[in-house]
């Protein structure tokens, strides 16, 4: 069962980006563009985690957060609030909205994904499986170990993160830009050729004793992992 995450964000481009990256991490995602709509929807269905923007049309994120905390069903639902840079985020914190965590915009995608995972691990460990499996390959997110046919594969931190990213969405084709954003984050300047270098290293590490290559190069598109 995939953990359910609801994103309430009125900036459509950001909402699309969040959906894309959360789905790539293996979550079941619902996006809502307005605070008042989210208020109604969250009375019908409670996700495992909520990502909530503070400036929203209809009902603000702050007000919505307060309302959610007053209702039994959402009293303890993990909430990550997205706030604007600078004073405003401090103000939001000061308003004691009841959110569990605050992420300041613009944020790096890998950092937000790490916070989501950390919060789910704390609040809802039962919905998170730490082991990803794809064919002969097993990746344990908690112990940071990778095995192929019960042989341990040693990977550098970037190759590990790259494999984790591929394994959360087997068969999906990722462009170099998507891999850069999901694995390195858009704040860091890395050349797209760097992606090729790390994919090459990952491939080499996984293909012990000439086993089948599980990473597919899709000409003109990017890379994907065989499902
Ligand atoms: Ca907003």
PDB file of C-alpha atoms and ligand atoms in Angstrom:
ATOM      1  CA  UNK A   1       0.000   0.000   0.000  1.00  0.00           C
ATOM      2  CA  UNK A   2       1.343   3.409  -0.961  1.00  0.00           C
ATOM      3  CA  UNK A   3       1.348   6.195   1.639  1.00  0.00           C
ATOM      4  CA  UNK A   4      -1.195   8.878   0.736  1.00  0.00           C
ATOM      5  CA  UNK A   5      -0.035  12.474   0.523  1.00  0.00           C
ATOM      6  CA  UNK A   6      -2.236  15.505  -0.121  1.00  0.00           C
ATOM      7  CA  UNK A   7      -0.664  18.695  -1.467  1.00  0.00           C
ATOM      8  CA  UNK A   8      -2.528  21.985  -1.070  1.00  0.00           C
ATOM      9  CA  UNK A   9      -0.724  24.558  -3.210  1.00  0.00           C
ATOM     10  CA  UNK A  10      -2.216  27.183  -5.512  1.00  0.00           C
ATOM     11  CA  UNK A  11       0.869  27.710  -7.692  1.00  0.00           C
ATOM     12  CA  UNK A  12       0.103  25.257 -10.419  1.00  0.00           C
ATOM     13  CA  UNK A  13       3.695  24.765 -11.614  1.00  0.00           C
ATOM     14  CA  UNK A  14       4.840  23.951  -8.081  1.00  0.00           C
ATOM     15  CA  UNK A  15       1.876  21.660  -7.529  1.00  0.00           C
ATOM     16  CA  UNK A  16       2.748  19.715 -10.695  1.00  0.00           C
ATOM     17  CA  UNK A  17       6.409  19.500  -9.673  1.00  0.00           C
ATOM     18  CA  UNK A  18       5.503  18.232  -6.202  1.00  0.00           C
ATOM     19  CA  UNK A  19       3.096  15.657  -7.586  1.00  0.00           C
ATOM     20  CA  UNK A  20       5.714  14.434 -10.029  1.00  0.00           C
ATOM     21  CA  UNK A  21       8.441  14.055  -7.440  1.00  0.00           C
ATOM     22  CA  UNK A  22       6.211  12.545  -4.768  1.00  0.00           C
ATOM     23  CA  UNK A  23       4.853   9.998  -7.236  1.00  0.00           C
ATOM     24  CA  UNK A  24       8.393   9.178  -8.281  1.00  0.00           C
ATOM     25  CA  UNK A  25       9.052   8.410  -4.592  1.00  0.00           C
ATOM     26  CA  UNK A  26       6.177   5.937  -4.639  1.00  0.00           C
ATOM     27  CA  UNK A  27       3.466   7.988  -2.897  1.00  0.00           C
ATOM     28  CA  UNK A  28      -0.200   8.176  -3.818  1.00  0.00           C
ATOM     29  CA  UNK A  29      -0.698  11.921  -4.383  1.00  0.00           C
ATOM     30  CA  UNK A  30      -3.728  14.194  -4.450  1.00  0.00           C
ATOM     31  CA  UNK A  31      -3.315  17.876  -5.280  1.00  0.00           C
ATOM     32  CA  UNK A  32      -5.771  20.616  -4.328  1.00  0.00           C
ATOM     33  CA  UNK A  33      -5.431  24.249  -5.438  1.00  0.00           C
ATOM     34  CA  UNK A  34      -7.655  26.038  -2.906  1.00  0.00           C
ATOM     35  CA  UNK A  35      -7.829  26.182   0.872  1.00  0.00           C
ATOM     36  CA  UNK A  36     -11.626  25.957   1.091  1.00  0.00           C
ATOM     37  CA  UNK A  37     -11.726  22.938  -1.235  1.00  0.00           C
ATOM     38  CA  UNK A  38      -9.030  21.253   0.844  1.00  0.00           C
ATOM     39  CA  UNK A  39     -11.074  21.928   3.985  1.00  0.00           C
ATOM     40  CA  UNK A  40     -14.028  19.981   2.544  1.00  0.00           C
ATOM     41  CA  UNK A  41     -11.918  17.233   1.017  1.00  0.00           C
ATOM     42  CA  UNK A  42      -9.980  16.610   4.248  1.00  0.00           C
ATOM     43  CA  UNK A  43     -13.247  15.996   6.075  1.00  0.00           C
ATOM     44  CA  UNK A  44     -13.954  13.177   3.631  1.00  0.00           C
ATOM     45  CA  UNK A  45     -10.520  11.620   3.440  1.00  0.00           C
ATOM     46  CA  UNK A  46      -7.490  11.906   5.699  1.00  0.00           C
ATOM     47  CA  UNK A  47      -4.105  11.336   4.030  1.00  0.00           C
ATOM     48  CA  UNK A  48      -0.998   9.993   5.790  1.00  0.00           C
ATOM     49  CA  UNK A  49       0.660  13.399   5.395  1.00  0.00           C
ATOM     50  CA  UNK A  50      -0.354  16.876   4.269  1.00  0.00           C
ATOM     51  CA  UNK A  51       1.837  19.427   2.495  1.00  0.00           C
ATOM     52  CA  UNK A  52       0.156  22.782   2.977  1.00  0.00           C
ATOM     53  CA  UNK A  53       1.018  26.164   1.485  1.00  0.00           C
ATOM     54  CA  UNK A  54       0.310  29.060   3.844  1.00  0.00           C
ATOM     55  CA  UNK A  55      -0.952  31.580   1.236  1.00  0.00           C
ATOM     56  CA  UNK A  56      -3.989  30.064  -0.437  1.00  0.00           C
ATOM     57  CA  UNK A  57      -7.210  31.331  -1.992  1.00  0.00           C
ATOM     58  CA  UNK A  58     -10.406  30.566  -0.086  1.00  0.00           C
ATOM     59  CA  UNK A  59      -9.038  29.671   3.320  1.00  0.00           C
ATOM     60  CA  UNK A  60      -5.389  30.379   4.202  1.00  0.00           C
ATOM     61  CA  UNK A  61      -3.030  27.570   5.103  1.00  0.00           C
ATOM     62  CA  UNK A  62      -2.756  28.922   8.647  1.00  0.00           C
ATOM     63  CA  UNK A  63      -6.502  28.951   9.179  1.00  0.00           C
ATOM     64  CA  UNK A  64      -6.900  25.534   7.572  1.00  0.00           C
ATOM     65  CA  UNK A  65      -4.164  24.132   9.794  1.00  0.00           C
ATOM     66  CA  UNK A  66      -5.960  25.427  12.877  1.00  0.00           C
ATOM     67  CA  UNK A  67      -9.257  23.926  11.779  1.00  0.00           C
ATOM     68  CA  UNK A  68      -7.616  20.564  11.063  1.00  0.00           C
ATOM     69  CA  UNK A  69      -6.071  20.486  14.528  1.00  0.00           C
ATOM     70  CA  UNK A  70      -9.489  21.041  16.104  1.00  0.00           C
ATOM     71  CA  UNK A  71     -10.996  17.987  14.427  1.00  0.00           C
ATOM     72  CA  UNK A  72     -10.406  14.548  15.870  1.00  0.00           C
ATOM     73  CA  UNK A  73      -9.689  12.861  12.534  1.00  0.00           C
ATOM     74  CA  UNK A  74      -6.927  15.300  11.567  1.00  0.00           C
ATOM     75  CA  UNK A  75      -5.717  16.299  15.027  1.00  0.00           C
ATOM     76  CA  UNK A  76      -2.524  14.288  14.647  1.00  0.00           C
ATOM     77  CA  UNK A  77      -2.135  14.184  10.870  1.00  0.00           C
ATOM     78  CA  UNK A  78       1.472  15.124   9.970  1.00  0.00           C
ATOM     79  CA  UNK A  79       1.528  18.563   8.327  1.00  0.00           C
ATOM     80  CA  UNK A  80       4.439  20.184   6.523  1.00  0.00           C
ATOM     81  CA  UNK A  81       3.772  23.853   5.899  1.00  0.00           C
ATOM     82  CA  UNK A  82       5.340  25.667   2.962  1.00  0.00           C
ATOM     83  CA  UNK A  83       6.183  29.275   3.775  1.00  0.00           C
ATOM     84  CA  UNK A  84       7.730  32.204   1.951  1.00  0.00           C
ATOM     85  CA  UNK A  85      11.343  33.134   2.532  1.00  0.00           C
ATOM     86  CA  UNK A  86      12.295  35.613   5.228  1.00  0.00           C
ATOM     87  CA  UNK A  87      10.100  37.333   7.769  1.00  0.00           C
ATOM     88  CA  UNK A  88       6.914  35.685   6.659  1.00  0.00           C
ATOM     89  CA  UNK A  89       8.078  32.209   7.532  1.00  0.00           C
ATOM     90  CA  UNK A  90       9.136  33.459  10.977  1.00  0.00           C
ATOM     91  CA  UNK A  91       5.729  35.033  11.376  1.00  0.00           C
ATOM     92  CA  UNK A  92       3.993  31.819  10.422  1.00  0.00           C
ATOM     93  CA  UNK A  93       6.034  29.889  12.988  1.00  0.00           C
ATOM     94  CA  UNK A  94       5.208  32.541  15.576  1.00  0.00           C
ATOM     95  CA  UNK A  95       1.523  32.101  14.883  1.00  0.00           C
ATOM     96  CA  UNK A  96       1.782  28.533  16.193  1.00  0.00           C
ATOM     97  CA  UNK A  97      -0.361  27.045  13.496  1.00  0.00           C
ATOM     98  CA  UNK A  98       0.076  23.507  14.706  1.00  0.00           C
ATOM     99  CA  UNK A  99       2.149  22.363  11.716  1.00  0.00           C
ATOM    100  CA  UNK A 100       4.822  19.744  12.452  1.00  0.00           C
ATOM    101  CA  UNK A 101       7.434  21.144  10.120  1.00  0.00           C
ATOM    102  CA  UNK A 102       8.036  24.243   8.009  1.00  0.00           C
ATOM    103  CA  UNK A 103       9.805  24.341   4.673  1.00  0.00           C
ATOM    104  CA  UNK A 104      10.830  27.695   3.259  1.00  0.00           C
ATOM    105  CA  UNK A 105      10.321  28.446  -0.441  1.00  0.00           C
ATOM    106  CA  UNK A 106      12.169  28.110  -2.727  1.00  0.00           C
ATOM    107  CA  UNK A 107      13.227  24.717  -1.426  1.00  0.00           C
ATOM    108  CA  UNK A 108      15.270  21.936  -2.936  1.00  0.00           C
ATOM    109  CA  UNK A 109      13.179  18.946  -4.007  1.00  0.00           C
ATOM    110  CA  UNK A 110      15.442  16.279  -2.438  1.00  0.00           C
ATOM    111  CA  UNK A 111      15.355  18.184   0.855  1.00  0.00           C
ATOM    112  CA  UNK A 112      11.553  18.302   0.914  1.00  0.00           C
ATOM    113  CA  UNK A 113      11.388  14.606  -0.037  1.00  0.00           C
ATOM    114  CA  UNK A 114      13.776  13.800   2.818  1.00  0.00           C
ATOM    115  CA  UNK A 115      11.592  15.766   5.268  1.00  0.00           C
ATOM    116  CA  UNK A 116       8.451  13.994   4.038  1.00  0.00           C
ATOM    117  CA  UNK A 117      10.100  10.646   4.526  1.00  0.00           C
ATOM    118  CA  UNK A 118      11.501  11.547   7.932  1.00  0.00           C
ATOM    119  CA  UNK A 119       8.105  12.733   9.102  1.00  0.00           C
ATOM    120  CA  UNK A 120       6.317   9.631   7.839  1.00  0.00           C
ATOM    121  CA  UNK A 121       8.923   7.450   9.506  1.00  0.00           C
ATOM    122  CA  UNK A 122       8.277   9.233  12.785  1.00  0.00           C
ATOM    123  CA  UNK A 123       4.510   9.574  12.627  1.00  0.00           C
ATOM    124  CA  UNK A 124       3.404   6.662  10.450  1.00  0.00           C
ATOM    125  CA  UNK A 125       6.149   4.045  10.278  1.00  0.00           C
ATOM    126  CA  UNK A 126       3.592   1.370   9.375  1.00  0.00           C
ATOM    127  CA  UNK A 127       2.953   2.945   5.946  1.00  0.00           C
ATOM    128  CA  UNK A 128       6.621   3.082   4.996  1.00  0.00           C
ATOM    129  CA  UNK A 129       8.466   0.084   3.754  1.00  0.00           C
ATOM    130  CA  UNK A 130      12.179   0.565   4.084  1.00  0.00           C
ATOM    131  CA  UNK A 131      13.002  -2.076   1.483  1.00  0.00           C
ATOM    132  CA  UNK A 132      12.504  -1.431  -2.219  1.00  0.00           C
ATOM    133  CA  UNK A 133      12.577  -4.457  -4.510  1.00  0.00           C
ATOM    134  CA  UNK A 134      12.948  -4.507  -8.246  1.00  0.00           C
ATOM    135  CA  UNK A 135      13.702  -7.844  -9.899  1.00  0.00           C
ATOM    136  CA  UNK A 136      16.900  -9.198  -8.380  1.00  0.00           C
ATOM    137  CA  UNK A 137      17.787  -5.929  -6.699  1.00  0.00           C
ATOM    138  CA  UNK A 138      16.916  -4.992  -3.119  1.00  0.00           C
ATOM    139  CA  UNK A 139      17.573  -1.612  -1.602  1.00  0.00           C
ATOM    140  CA  UNK A 140      17.154  -0.924   2.101  1.00  0.00           C
ATOM    141  CA  UNK A 141      16.583   2.781   2.682  1.00  0.00           C
ATOM    142  CA  UNK A 142      17.251   2.598   6.403  1.00  0.00           C
ATOM    143  CA  UNK A 143      20.442   0.568   6.480  1.00  0.00           C
ATOM    144  CA  UNK A 144      21.594   2.010   3.114  1.00  0.00           C
ATOM    145  CA  UNK A 145      22.396  -1.460   1.823  1.00  0.00           C
ATOM    146  CA  UNK A 146      21.903  -2.796  -1.671  1.00  0.00           C
ATOM    147  CA  UNK A 147      21.852  -6.440  -2.694  1.00  0.00           C
ATOM    148  CA  UNK A 148      21.578  -8.174  -6.030  1.00  0.00           C
ATOM    149  CA  UNK A 149      20.833 -11.909  -5.832  1.00  0.00           C
ATOM    150  CA  UNK A 150      21.879 -11.735  -2.163  1.00  0.00           C
ATOM    151  CA  UNK A 151      25.287 -10.300  -3.023  1.00  0.00           C
ATOM    152  CA  UNK A 152      25.992  -6.938  -1.473  1.00  0.00           C
ATOM    153  CA  UNK A 153      26.653  -4.053  -3.818  1.00  0.00           C
ATOM    154  CA  UNK A 154      28.618  -1.105  -2.528  1.00  0.00           C
ATOM    155  CA  UNK A 155      27.560   2.273  -3.842  1.00  0.00           C
ATOM    156  CA  UNK A 156      28.640   5.855  -3.276  1.00  0.00           C
ATOM    157  CA  UNK A 157      26.004   8.207  -1.793  1.00  0.00           C
ATOM    158  CA  UNK A 158      25.015   9.704  -5.167  1.00  0.00           C
ATOM    159  CA  UNK A 159      24.705   6.300  -6.850  1.00  0.00           C
ATOM    160  CA  UNK A 160      22.627   5.066  -3.901  1.00  0.00           C
ATOM    161  CA  UNK A 161      20.257   8.016  -4.170  1.00  0.00           C
ATOM    162  CA  UNK A 162      20.073   7.571  -7.956  1.00  0.00           C
ATOM    163  CA  UNK A 163      19.193   3.887  -7.586  1.00  0.00           C
ATOM    164  CA  UNK A 164      16.611   4.711  -4.914  1.00  0.00           C
ATOM    165  CA  UNK A 165      15.059   7.256  -7.275  1.00  0.00           C
ATOM    166  CA  UNK A 166      14.908   4.752 -10.158  1.00  0.00           C
ATOM    167  CA  UNK A 167      13.578   1.951  -7.941  1.00  0.00           C
ATOM    168  CA  UNK A 168      10.679   3.995  -6.570  1.00  0.00           C
ATOM    169  CA  UNK A 169       9.290   4.174 -10.109  1.00  0.00           C
ATOM    170  CA  UNK A 170      10.485   1.187 -12.145  1.00  0.00           C
ATOM    171  CA  UNK A 171       9.907   1.461 -15.872  1.00  0.00           C
ATOM    172  CA  UNK A 172       9.458   5.205 -15.768  1.00  0.00           C
ATOM    173  CA  UNK A 173      11.756   7.154 -18.074  1.00  0.00           C
ATOM    174  CA  UNK A 174      13.537  10.071 -16.418  1.00  0.00           C
ATOM    175  CA  UNK A 175      15.223  12.835 -18.384  1.00  0.00           C
ATOM    176  CA  UNK A 176      18.632  14.061 -17.227  1.00  0.00           C
ATOM    177  CA  UNK A 177      16.963  17.260 -15.995  1.00  0.00           C
ATOM    178  CA  UNK A 178      14.447  15.264 -13.930  1.00  0.00           C
ATOM    179  CA  UNK A 179      17.217  13.157 -12.434  1.00  0.00           C
ATOM    180  CA  UNK A 180      19.206  16.286 -11.620  1.00  0.00           C
ATOM    181  CA  UNK A 181      16.206  17.826  -9.904  1.00  0.00           C
ATOM    182  CA  UNK A 182      15.200  14.697  -8.029  1.00  0.00           C
ATOM    183  CA  UNK A 183      18.634  13.477  -6.966  1.00  0.00           C
ATOM    184  CA  UNK A 184      20.823  16.579  -6.758  1.00  0.00           C
ATOM    185  CA  UNK A 185      18.208  19.328  -6.368  1.00  0.00           C
ATOM    186  CA  UNK A 186      17.823  22.413  -8.533  1.00  0.00           C
ATOM    187  CA  UNK A 187      19.807  24.671  -6.204  1.00  0.00           C
ATOM    188  CA  UNK A 188      23.026  22.889  -6.964  1.00  0.00           C
ATOM    189  CA  UNK A 189      24.725  23.554 -10.253  1.00  0.00           C
ATOM    190  CA  UNK A 190      25.570  20.233 -11.834  1.00  0.00           C
ATOM    191  CA  UNK A 191      26.155  19.640 -15.530  1.00  0.00           C
ATOM    192  CA  UNK A 192      23.815  17.147 -17.193  1.00  0.00           C
ATOM    193  CA  UNK A 193      26.856  15.115 -18.182  1.00  0.00           C
ATOM    194  CA  UNK A 194      27.445  14.489 -14.484  1.00  0.00           C
ATOM    195  CA  UNK A 195      24.227  12.458 -14.575  1.00  0.00           C
ATOM    196  CA  UNK A 196      25.709  10.251 -17.293  1.00  0.00           C
ATOM    197  CA  UNK A 197      28.863   9.747 -15.235  1.00  0.00           C
ATOM    198  CA  UNK A 198      26.935   8.619 -12.133  1.00  0.00           C
ATOM    199  CA  UNK A 199      24.524   6.445 -14.129  1.00  0.00           C
ATOM    200  CA  UNK A 200      27.610   4.829 -15.682  1.00  0.00           C
ATOM    201  CA  UNK A 201      29.072   4.140 -12.229  1.00  0.00           C
ATOM    202  CA  UNK A 202      25.782   2.773 -10.956  1.00  0.00           C
ATOM    203  CA  UNK A 203      25.497   0.479 -13.966  1.00  0.00           C
ATOM    204  CA  UNK A 204      28.993  -0.815 -13.478  1.00  0.00           C
ATOM    205  CA  UNK A 205      28.398  -1.464  -9.771  1.00  0.00           C
ATOM    206  CA  UNK A 206      25.142  -3.335 -10.433  1.00  0.00           C
ATOM    207  CA  UNK A 207      26.444  -5.513 -13.226  1.00  0.00           C
ATOM    208  CA  UNK A 208      28.455  -7.854 -11.076  1.00  0.00           C
ATOM    209  CA  UNK A 209      29.731 -10.931 -12.919  1.00  0.00           C
ATOM    210  CA  UNK A 210      28.163  -9.753 -16.186  1.00  0.00           C
ATOM    211  CA  UNK A 211      24.604  -9.873 -14.936  1.00  0.00           C
ATOM    212  CA  UNK A 212      21.926  -8.291 -17.090  1.00  0.00           C
ATOM    213  CA  UNK A 213      21.983  -4.500 -17.373  1.00  0.00           C
ATOM    214  CA  UNK A 214      18.905  -3.208 -15.531  1.00  0.00           C
ATOM    215  CA  UNK A 215      19.280   0.433 -16.495  1.00  0.00           C
ATOM    216  CA  UNK A 216      18.012   1.308 -19.913  1.00  0.00           C
ATOM    217  CA  UNK A 217      19.264   4.283 -21.914  1.00  0.00           C
ATOM    218  CA  UNK A 218      16.370   5.773 -23.841  1.00  0.00           C
ATOM    219  CA  UNK A 219      17.817   7.650 -26.770  1.00  0.00           C
ATOM    220  CA  UNK A 220      16.881  11.323 -26.727  1.00  0.00           C
ATOM    221  CA  UNK A 221      14.849  10.881 -23.509  1.00  0.00           C
ATOM    222  CA  UNK A 222      16.998   9.729 -20.607  1.00  0.00           C
ATOM    223  CA  UNK A 223      17.171   6.647 -18.443  1.00  0.00           C
ATOM    224  CA  UNK A 224      14.859   4.161 -16.816  1.00  0.00           C
ATOM    225  CA  UNK A 225      15.123   1.055 -14.718  1.00  0.00           C
ATOM    226  CA  UNK A 226      13.737  -2.219 -16.055  1.00  0.00           C
ATOM    227  CA  UNK A 227      10.597  -3.074 -14.144  1.00  0.00           C
TER     228      UNK A 227
HETATM  229 CA1  LIG B   1       0.470  30.177  -2.396  1.00  0.00          CA
END
